[in-house]
Coordinates of C-alpha atoms in Angstrom, one line a residue:
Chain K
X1 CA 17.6 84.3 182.9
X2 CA 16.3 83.4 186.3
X3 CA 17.0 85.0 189.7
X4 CA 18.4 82.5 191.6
X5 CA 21.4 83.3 193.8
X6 CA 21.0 85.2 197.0
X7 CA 22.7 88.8 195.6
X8 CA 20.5 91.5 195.2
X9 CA 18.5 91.6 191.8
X10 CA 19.5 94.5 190.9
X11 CA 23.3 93.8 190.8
X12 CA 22.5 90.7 188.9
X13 CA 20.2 92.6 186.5
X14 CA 23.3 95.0 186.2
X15 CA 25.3 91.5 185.3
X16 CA 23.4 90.2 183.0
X17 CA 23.0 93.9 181.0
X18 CA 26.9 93.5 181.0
X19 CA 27.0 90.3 180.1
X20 CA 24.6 91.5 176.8
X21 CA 27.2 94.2 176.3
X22 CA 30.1 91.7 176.3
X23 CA 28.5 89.2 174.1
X24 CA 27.0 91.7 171.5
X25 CA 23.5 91.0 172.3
X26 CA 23.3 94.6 173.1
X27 CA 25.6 96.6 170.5
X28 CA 27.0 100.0 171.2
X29 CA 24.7 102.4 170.0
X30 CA 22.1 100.2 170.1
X31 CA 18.6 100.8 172.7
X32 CA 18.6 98.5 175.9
X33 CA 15.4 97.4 177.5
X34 CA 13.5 99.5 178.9
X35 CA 12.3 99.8 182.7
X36 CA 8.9 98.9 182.3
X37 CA 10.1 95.1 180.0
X38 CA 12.5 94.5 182.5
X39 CA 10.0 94.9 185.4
X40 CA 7.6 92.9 183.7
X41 CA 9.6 89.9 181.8
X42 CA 11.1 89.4 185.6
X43 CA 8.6 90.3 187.9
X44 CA 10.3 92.6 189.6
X45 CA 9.8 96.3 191.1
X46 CA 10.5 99.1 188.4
X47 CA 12.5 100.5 191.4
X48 CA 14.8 97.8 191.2
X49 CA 15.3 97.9 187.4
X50 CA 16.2 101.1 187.7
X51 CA 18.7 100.8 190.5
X52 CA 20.5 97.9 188.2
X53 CA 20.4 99.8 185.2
X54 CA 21.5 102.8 186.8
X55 CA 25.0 100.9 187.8
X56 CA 25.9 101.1 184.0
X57 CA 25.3 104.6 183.8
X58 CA 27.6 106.1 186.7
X59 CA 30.4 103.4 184.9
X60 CA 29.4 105.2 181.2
X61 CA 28.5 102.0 180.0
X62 CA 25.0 103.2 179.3
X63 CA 23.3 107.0 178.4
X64 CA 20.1 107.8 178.3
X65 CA 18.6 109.3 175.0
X66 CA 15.4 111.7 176.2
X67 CA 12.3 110.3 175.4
X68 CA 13.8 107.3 173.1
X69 CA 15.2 105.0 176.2
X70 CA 18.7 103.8 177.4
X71 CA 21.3 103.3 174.9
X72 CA 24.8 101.3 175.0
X73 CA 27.9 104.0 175.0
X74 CA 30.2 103.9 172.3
X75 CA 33.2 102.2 173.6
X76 CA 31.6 100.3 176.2
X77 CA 32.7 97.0 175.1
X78 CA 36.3 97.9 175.3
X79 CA 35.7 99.4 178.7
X80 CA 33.9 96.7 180.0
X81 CA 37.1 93.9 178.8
X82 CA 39.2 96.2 180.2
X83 CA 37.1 95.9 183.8
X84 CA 36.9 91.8 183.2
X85 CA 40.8 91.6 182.5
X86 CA 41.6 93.2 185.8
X87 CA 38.9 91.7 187.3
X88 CA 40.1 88.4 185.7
X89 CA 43.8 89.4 187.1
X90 CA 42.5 89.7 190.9
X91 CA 40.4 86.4 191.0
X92 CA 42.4 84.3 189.0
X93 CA 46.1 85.4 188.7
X94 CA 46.4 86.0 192.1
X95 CA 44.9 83.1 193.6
X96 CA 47.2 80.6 191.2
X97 CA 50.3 82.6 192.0
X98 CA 49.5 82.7 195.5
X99 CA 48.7 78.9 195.5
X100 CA 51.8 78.2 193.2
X101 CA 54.1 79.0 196.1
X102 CA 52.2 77.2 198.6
X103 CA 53.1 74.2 196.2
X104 CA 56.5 75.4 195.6
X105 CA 56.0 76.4 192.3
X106 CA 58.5 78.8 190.7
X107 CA 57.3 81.5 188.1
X108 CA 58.7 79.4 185.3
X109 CA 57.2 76.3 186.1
X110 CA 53.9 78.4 186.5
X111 CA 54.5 79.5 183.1
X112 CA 54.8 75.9 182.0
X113 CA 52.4 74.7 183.1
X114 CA 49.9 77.7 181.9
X115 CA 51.2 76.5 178.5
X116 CA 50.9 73.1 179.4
X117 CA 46.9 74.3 180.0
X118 CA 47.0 76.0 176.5
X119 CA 47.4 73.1 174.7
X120 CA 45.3 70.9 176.8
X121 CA 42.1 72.5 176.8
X122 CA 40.3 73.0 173.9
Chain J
X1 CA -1.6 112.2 198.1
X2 CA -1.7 108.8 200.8
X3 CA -3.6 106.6 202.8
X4 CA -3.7 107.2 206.5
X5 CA -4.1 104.6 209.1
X6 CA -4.3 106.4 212.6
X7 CA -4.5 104.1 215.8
X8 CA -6.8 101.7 214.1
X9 CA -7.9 99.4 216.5
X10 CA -11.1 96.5 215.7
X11 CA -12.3 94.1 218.0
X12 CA -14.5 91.0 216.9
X13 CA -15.9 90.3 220.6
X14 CA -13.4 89.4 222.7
X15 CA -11.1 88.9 220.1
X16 CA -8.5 91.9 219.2
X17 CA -8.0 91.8 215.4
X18 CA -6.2 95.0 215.0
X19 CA -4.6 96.8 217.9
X20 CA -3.7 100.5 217.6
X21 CA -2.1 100.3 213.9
X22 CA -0.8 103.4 212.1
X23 CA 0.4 103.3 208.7
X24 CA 0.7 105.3 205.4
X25 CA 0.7 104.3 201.9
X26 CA 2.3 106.6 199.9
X27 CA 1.6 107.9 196.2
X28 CA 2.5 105.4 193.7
X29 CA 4.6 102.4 195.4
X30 CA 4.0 99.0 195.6
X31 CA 3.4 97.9 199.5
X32 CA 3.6 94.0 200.5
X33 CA 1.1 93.6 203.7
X34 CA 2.6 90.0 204.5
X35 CA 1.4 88.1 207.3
X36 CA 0.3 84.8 208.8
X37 CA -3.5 83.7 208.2
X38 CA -5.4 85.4 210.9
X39 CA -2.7 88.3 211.2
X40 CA -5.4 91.2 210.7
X41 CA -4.4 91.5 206.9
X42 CA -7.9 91.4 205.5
X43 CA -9.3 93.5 208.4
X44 CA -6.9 96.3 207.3
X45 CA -8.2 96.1 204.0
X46 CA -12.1 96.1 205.1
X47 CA -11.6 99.0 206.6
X48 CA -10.0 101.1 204.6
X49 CA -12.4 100.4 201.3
X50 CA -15.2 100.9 204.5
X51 CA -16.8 97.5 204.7
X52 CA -15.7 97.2 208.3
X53 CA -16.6 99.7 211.0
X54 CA -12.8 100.4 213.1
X55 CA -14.3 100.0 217.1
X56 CA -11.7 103.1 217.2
X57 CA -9.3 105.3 215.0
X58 CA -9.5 106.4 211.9
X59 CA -8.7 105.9 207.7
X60 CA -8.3 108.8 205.6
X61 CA -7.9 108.7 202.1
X62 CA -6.1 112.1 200.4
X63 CA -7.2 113.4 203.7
X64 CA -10.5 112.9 203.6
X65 CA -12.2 110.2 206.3
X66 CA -13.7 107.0 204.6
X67 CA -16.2 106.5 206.7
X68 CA -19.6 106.2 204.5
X69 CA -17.4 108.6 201.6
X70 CA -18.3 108.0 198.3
X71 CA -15.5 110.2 197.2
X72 CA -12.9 109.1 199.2
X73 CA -13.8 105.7 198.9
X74 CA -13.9 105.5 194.6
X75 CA -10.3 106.1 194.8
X76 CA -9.8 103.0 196.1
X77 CA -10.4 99.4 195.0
X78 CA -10.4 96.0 196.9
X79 CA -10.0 92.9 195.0
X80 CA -10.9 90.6 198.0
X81 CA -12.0 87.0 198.5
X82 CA -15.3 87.5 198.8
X83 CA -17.7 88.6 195.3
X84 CA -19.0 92.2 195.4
X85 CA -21.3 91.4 192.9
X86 CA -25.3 89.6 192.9
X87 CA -23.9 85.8 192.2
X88 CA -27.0 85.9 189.2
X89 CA -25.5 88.7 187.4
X90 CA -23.3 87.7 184.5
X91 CA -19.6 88.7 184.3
X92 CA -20.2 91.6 181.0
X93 CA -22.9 92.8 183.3
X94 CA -20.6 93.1 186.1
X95 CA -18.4 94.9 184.0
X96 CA -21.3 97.6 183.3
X97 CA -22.1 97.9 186.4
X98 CA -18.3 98.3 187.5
X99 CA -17.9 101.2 185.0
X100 CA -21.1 103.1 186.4
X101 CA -19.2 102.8 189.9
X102 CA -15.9 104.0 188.1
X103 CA -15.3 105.9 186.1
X104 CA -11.9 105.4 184.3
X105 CA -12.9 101.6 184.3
X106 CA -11.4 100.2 180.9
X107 CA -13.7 98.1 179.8
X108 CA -12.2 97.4 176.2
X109 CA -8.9 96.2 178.4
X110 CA -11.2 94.2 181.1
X111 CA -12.5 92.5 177.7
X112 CA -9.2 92.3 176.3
X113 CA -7.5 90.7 179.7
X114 CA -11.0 88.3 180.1
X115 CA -9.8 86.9 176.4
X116 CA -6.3 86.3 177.8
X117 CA -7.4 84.2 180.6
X118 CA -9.8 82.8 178.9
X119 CA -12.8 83.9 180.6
X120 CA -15.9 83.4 179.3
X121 CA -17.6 87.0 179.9
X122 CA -21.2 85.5 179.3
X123 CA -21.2 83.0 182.1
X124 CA -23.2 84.3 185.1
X125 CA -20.8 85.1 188.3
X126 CA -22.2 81.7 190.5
X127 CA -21.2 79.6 187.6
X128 CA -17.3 80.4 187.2
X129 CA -14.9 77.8 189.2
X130 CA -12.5 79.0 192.0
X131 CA -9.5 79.9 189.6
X132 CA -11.9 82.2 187.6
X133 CA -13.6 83.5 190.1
X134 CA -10.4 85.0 191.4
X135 CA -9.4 85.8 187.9
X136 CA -12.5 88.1 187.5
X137 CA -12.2 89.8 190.2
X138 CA -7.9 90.4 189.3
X139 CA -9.4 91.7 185.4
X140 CA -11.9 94.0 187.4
X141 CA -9.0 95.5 189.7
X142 CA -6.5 95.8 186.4
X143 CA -9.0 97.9 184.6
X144 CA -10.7 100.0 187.4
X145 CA -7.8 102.4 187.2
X146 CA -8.4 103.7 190.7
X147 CA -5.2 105.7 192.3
X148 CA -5.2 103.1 195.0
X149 CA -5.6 99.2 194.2
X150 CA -5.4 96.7 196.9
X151 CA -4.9 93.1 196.5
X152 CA -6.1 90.7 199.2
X153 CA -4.6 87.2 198.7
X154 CA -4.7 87.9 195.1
X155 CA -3.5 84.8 193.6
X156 CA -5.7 82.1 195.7
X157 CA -6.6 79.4 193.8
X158 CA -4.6 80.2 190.1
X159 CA -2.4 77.9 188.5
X160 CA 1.0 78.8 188.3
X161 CA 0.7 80.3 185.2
X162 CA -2.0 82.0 185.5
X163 CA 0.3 83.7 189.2
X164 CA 2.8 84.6 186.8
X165 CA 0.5 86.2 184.1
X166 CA -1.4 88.1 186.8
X167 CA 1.9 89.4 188.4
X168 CA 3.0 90.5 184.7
X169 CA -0.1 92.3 184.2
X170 CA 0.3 93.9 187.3
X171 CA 4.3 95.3 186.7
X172 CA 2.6 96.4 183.1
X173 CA -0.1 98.5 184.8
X174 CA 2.2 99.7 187.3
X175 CA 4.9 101.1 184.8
X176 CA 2.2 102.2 182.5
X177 CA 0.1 104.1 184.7
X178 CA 1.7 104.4 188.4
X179 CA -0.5 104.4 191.2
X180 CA -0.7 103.1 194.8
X181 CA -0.5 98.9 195.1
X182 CA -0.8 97.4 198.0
X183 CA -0.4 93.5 198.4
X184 CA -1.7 91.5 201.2
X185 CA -0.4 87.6 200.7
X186 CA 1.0 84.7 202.3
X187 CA 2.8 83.3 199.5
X188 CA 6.1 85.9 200.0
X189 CA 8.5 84.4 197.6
X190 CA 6.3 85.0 194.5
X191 CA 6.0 88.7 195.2
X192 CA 8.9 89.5 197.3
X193 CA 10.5 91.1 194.0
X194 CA 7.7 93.6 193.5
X195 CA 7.1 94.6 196.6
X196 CA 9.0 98.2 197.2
X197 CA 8.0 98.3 200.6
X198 CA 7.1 96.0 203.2
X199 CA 4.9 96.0 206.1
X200 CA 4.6 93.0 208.3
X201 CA 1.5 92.3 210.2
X202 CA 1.0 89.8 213.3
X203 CA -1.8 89.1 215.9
X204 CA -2.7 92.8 215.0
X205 CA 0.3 94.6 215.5
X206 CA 3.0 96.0 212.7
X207 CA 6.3 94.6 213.6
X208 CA 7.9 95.7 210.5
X209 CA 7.4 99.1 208.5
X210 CA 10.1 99.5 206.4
X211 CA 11.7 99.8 202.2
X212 CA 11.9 96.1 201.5
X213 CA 15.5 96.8 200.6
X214 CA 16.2 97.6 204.1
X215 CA 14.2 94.8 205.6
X216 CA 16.8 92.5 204.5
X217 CA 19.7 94.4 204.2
X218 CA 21.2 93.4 208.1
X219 CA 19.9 90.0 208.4
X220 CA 21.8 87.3 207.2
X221 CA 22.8 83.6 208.1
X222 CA 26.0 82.1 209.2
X223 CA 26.7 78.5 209.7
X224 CA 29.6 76.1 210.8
X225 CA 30.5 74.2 213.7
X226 CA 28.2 74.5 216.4
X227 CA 30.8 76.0 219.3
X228 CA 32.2 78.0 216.5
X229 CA 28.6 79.7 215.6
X230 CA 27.7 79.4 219.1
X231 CA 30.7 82.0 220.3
X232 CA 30.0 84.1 217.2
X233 CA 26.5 85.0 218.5
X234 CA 26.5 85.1 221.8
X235 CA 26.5 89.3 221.5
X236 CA 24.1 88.9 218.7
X237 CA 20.3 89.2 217.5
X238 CA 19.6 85.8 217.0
X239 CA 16.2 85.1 215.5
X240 CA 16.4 81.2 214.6
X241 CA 19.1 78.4 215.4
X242 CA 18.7 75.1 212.8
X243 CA 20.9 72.2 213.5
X244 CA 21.8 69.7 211.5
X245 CA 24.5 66.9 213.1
X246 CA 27.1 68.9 213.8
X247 CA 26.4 71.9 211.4
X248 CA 24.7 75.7 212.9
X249 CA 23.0 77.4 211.2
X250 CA 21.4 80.9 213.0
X251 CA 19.7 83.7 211.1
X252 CA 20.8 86.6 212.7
X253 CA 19.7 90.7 212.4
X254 CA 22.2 93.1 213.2
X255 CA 25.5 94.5 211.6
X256 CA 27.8 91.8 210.9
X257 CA 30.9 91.8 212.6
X258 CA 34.3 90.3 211.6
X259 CA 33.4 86.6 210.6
X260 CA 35.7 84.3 212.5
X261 CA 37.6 81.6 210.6
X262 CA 35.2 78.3 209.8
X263 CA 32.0 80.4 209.7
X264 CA 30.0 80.7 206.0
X265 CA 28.1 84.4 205.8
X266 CA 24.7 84.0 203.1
X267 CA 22.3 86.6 202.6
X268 CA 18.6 86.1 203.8
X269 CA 15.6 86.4 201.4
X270 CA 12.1 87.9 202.2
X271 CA 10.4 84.6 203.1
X272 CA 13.2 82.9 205.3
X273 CA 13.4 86.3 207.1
X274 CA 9.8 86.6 207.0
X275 CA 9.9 82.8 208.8
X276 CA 12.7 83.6 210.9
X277 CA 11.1 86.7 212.4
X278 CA 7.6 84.9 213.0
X279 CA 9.6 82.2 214.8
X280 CA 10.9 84.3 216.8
X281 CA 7.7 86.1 218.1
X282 CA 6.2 82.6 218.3
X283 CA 8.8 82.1 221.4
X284 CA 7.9 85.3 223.0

């Protein structure tokens, strides 16, 4: 991973640690990086690090296991779907209804057409 | 624990290379001393390690006055341009000579990091090209272990992957062992990410002081049809204006207010702001 968009690192540190959780990279129960790997695999400000990883702990995605580092929660995987399906609902569903009417799209056409896009893309 | 800059002033002559600067580094953060060449950047730095007499004001270092203070002064180490060492004297000399001058000076790690560069610790100090001269004065400021460790221009003259090894190094020794960093460069982008705080130097003068997060955190650019951008900043700190055919692009610092229709909002990084800002001073 690179740093490359203009958002603050530390949000797209918290991302990427998500992103970990999501794809199994990092299991539950299982030790994240630490600070100090972070700060020095990216070249960035322990400070920072720590402001990103401390994101996932006031969500309960991460806890922190005196002395032995930052761990993955049990049930964060679940938790963090749940976030991306609403999240998933706001940018996407939304937006498609709300351009769906601009074309004069009904909801059952919509729903065809979402069908039509299951088929179609593999 | 801190360095103290009080009303530092230096002349060289006629010319004013520092005017009245106060500053303080505080325990165990990384500072970024950014700056044009010729800002006063290395002058700070000569001072404060005492190779530079101020012509008024003073340097204290855990309260104590550097001026001609041995103690004071082994707390702190310069890695600068210049070679503190006789140009005869071979690098594993200058390694036992470093240790005598401090004492928590690592040698099995300066050894250990001279491997990882590849530095050849018999040559002689005269005899080591550009790159490696810089490198072995980076090893001796990694393994001096001194609660303050300044950098001036610390990266002049490496390859790129010998930047990104130094800067590695550097996050390692931080984590590992905290202490006091400050960073004194031209080439923002590269360090922009370590630096924790951020002072800003020109013709002498600080015109920034501040948590790099902050810095940043109300400039930003917005661009879009001229007359659009144009009405949008007319109540607004404007520090650069860019355009392109019909497209505005202004850098702005300020709150941002309610973005009118047609207008794109991006954040700024260190080194555009850092452009933007010098711009700006350059018109005044």
């Amino acid at each position: 991973m690179t740093f490359q968009d203009e958002r603050p690192i530390f949000l797209q540190l918290a991302e990427q640690l998500e992103a970990g959780i999501l794809s199994g990279a990092y299991p539950e129960e299982s030790r994240v990086p630490s600070i100090t790997e972070y700060s020095v695999t990216y070249k960035i400000n322990p400070a920072t690090a720590l402001k990103g990883i401390n994101l996932l702990v006031d969500s309960g995605l991460l806890y922190k296991k005196r002395g032995l580092g930052m761990f993955v929660a049990e049930g964060a995987k679940e938790k963090l779907k749940a976030a991306r399906r609403e999240k998933f609902y706001a940018d996407y569903v939304e937006t498609l209804v709300r351009e769906a009417r601009n074309l004069g799209l009904g909801a059952s056409e919509l729903a065809e057409m979402i069908k039509r896009g299951f088929e179609d893309v593999d | 624990m801190s360095i103290e800059i009080k009303n530092l002033t230096k002349n060289f002559g006629d010319t004013c290379a520092l005017d009245d600067v106060t500053l303080s580094f505080g325990e165990n953060k990384i500072f970024g001393l950014l700056g044009n060449n010729g800002a006063g950047k290395s002058t700070l730095l000569g001072i404060v390690t005492d190779r530079l007499y101020p012509t008024s004001g003073t340097v204290e270092v855990d309260g104590e006055n550097v001026t001609n203070n041995d103690t004071a002064l082994s707390k702190v180490f310069l890695v600068a341009e210049q070679n503190m060492f006789p140009e005869d004297m071979s690098v594993k000399k200058a390694f036992n000579t470093a240790q005598l001058f401090y004492p928590d000076f690592d040698r099995a790690y300066a050894e250990k990091l001279s491997a990882k560069f590849g530095l050849n610790t018999k040559k002689k100090i005269k005899a080591l090209s550009t790159g490696y001269s810089s490198i072995f004065r980076l090893i001796l400021g990694l393994s001096v272990n001194t609660p303050y460790l300044l950098f001036d221009e610390p990266v002049l003259g490496l390859d790129a992957q010998h930047r990104d090894m130094f800067y590695r190094l550097l996050m390692e020794k931080y984590a590992e062992k905290p202490c006091t960093i400050i960073v004194s460069t031209h080439l923002i982008a590269e360090a922009a990410e370590l630096i924790e705080h951020t002072v800003i130097i020109r013709d002498g003068r600080i015109i920034r002081d501040c948590p790099s997060s902050d810095l940043t955190a109300n400039v930003y650019s917005v661009s879009g049809p001229g007359m659009l951008v144009d009405a949008y900043l007319s109540d607004k700190h404007v520090l650069t204006v860019n355009t392109l055919g019909g497209l505005k692009t202004a850098c702005v610092e300020g709150g941002t207010a309610a973005l009118p229709e047609g207008l794109v909002l991006s954040r700024v990084n260190l080194q555009d702001y850092f452009i933007s800002l010098m711009e700006e001073e350059d018109r005044k």
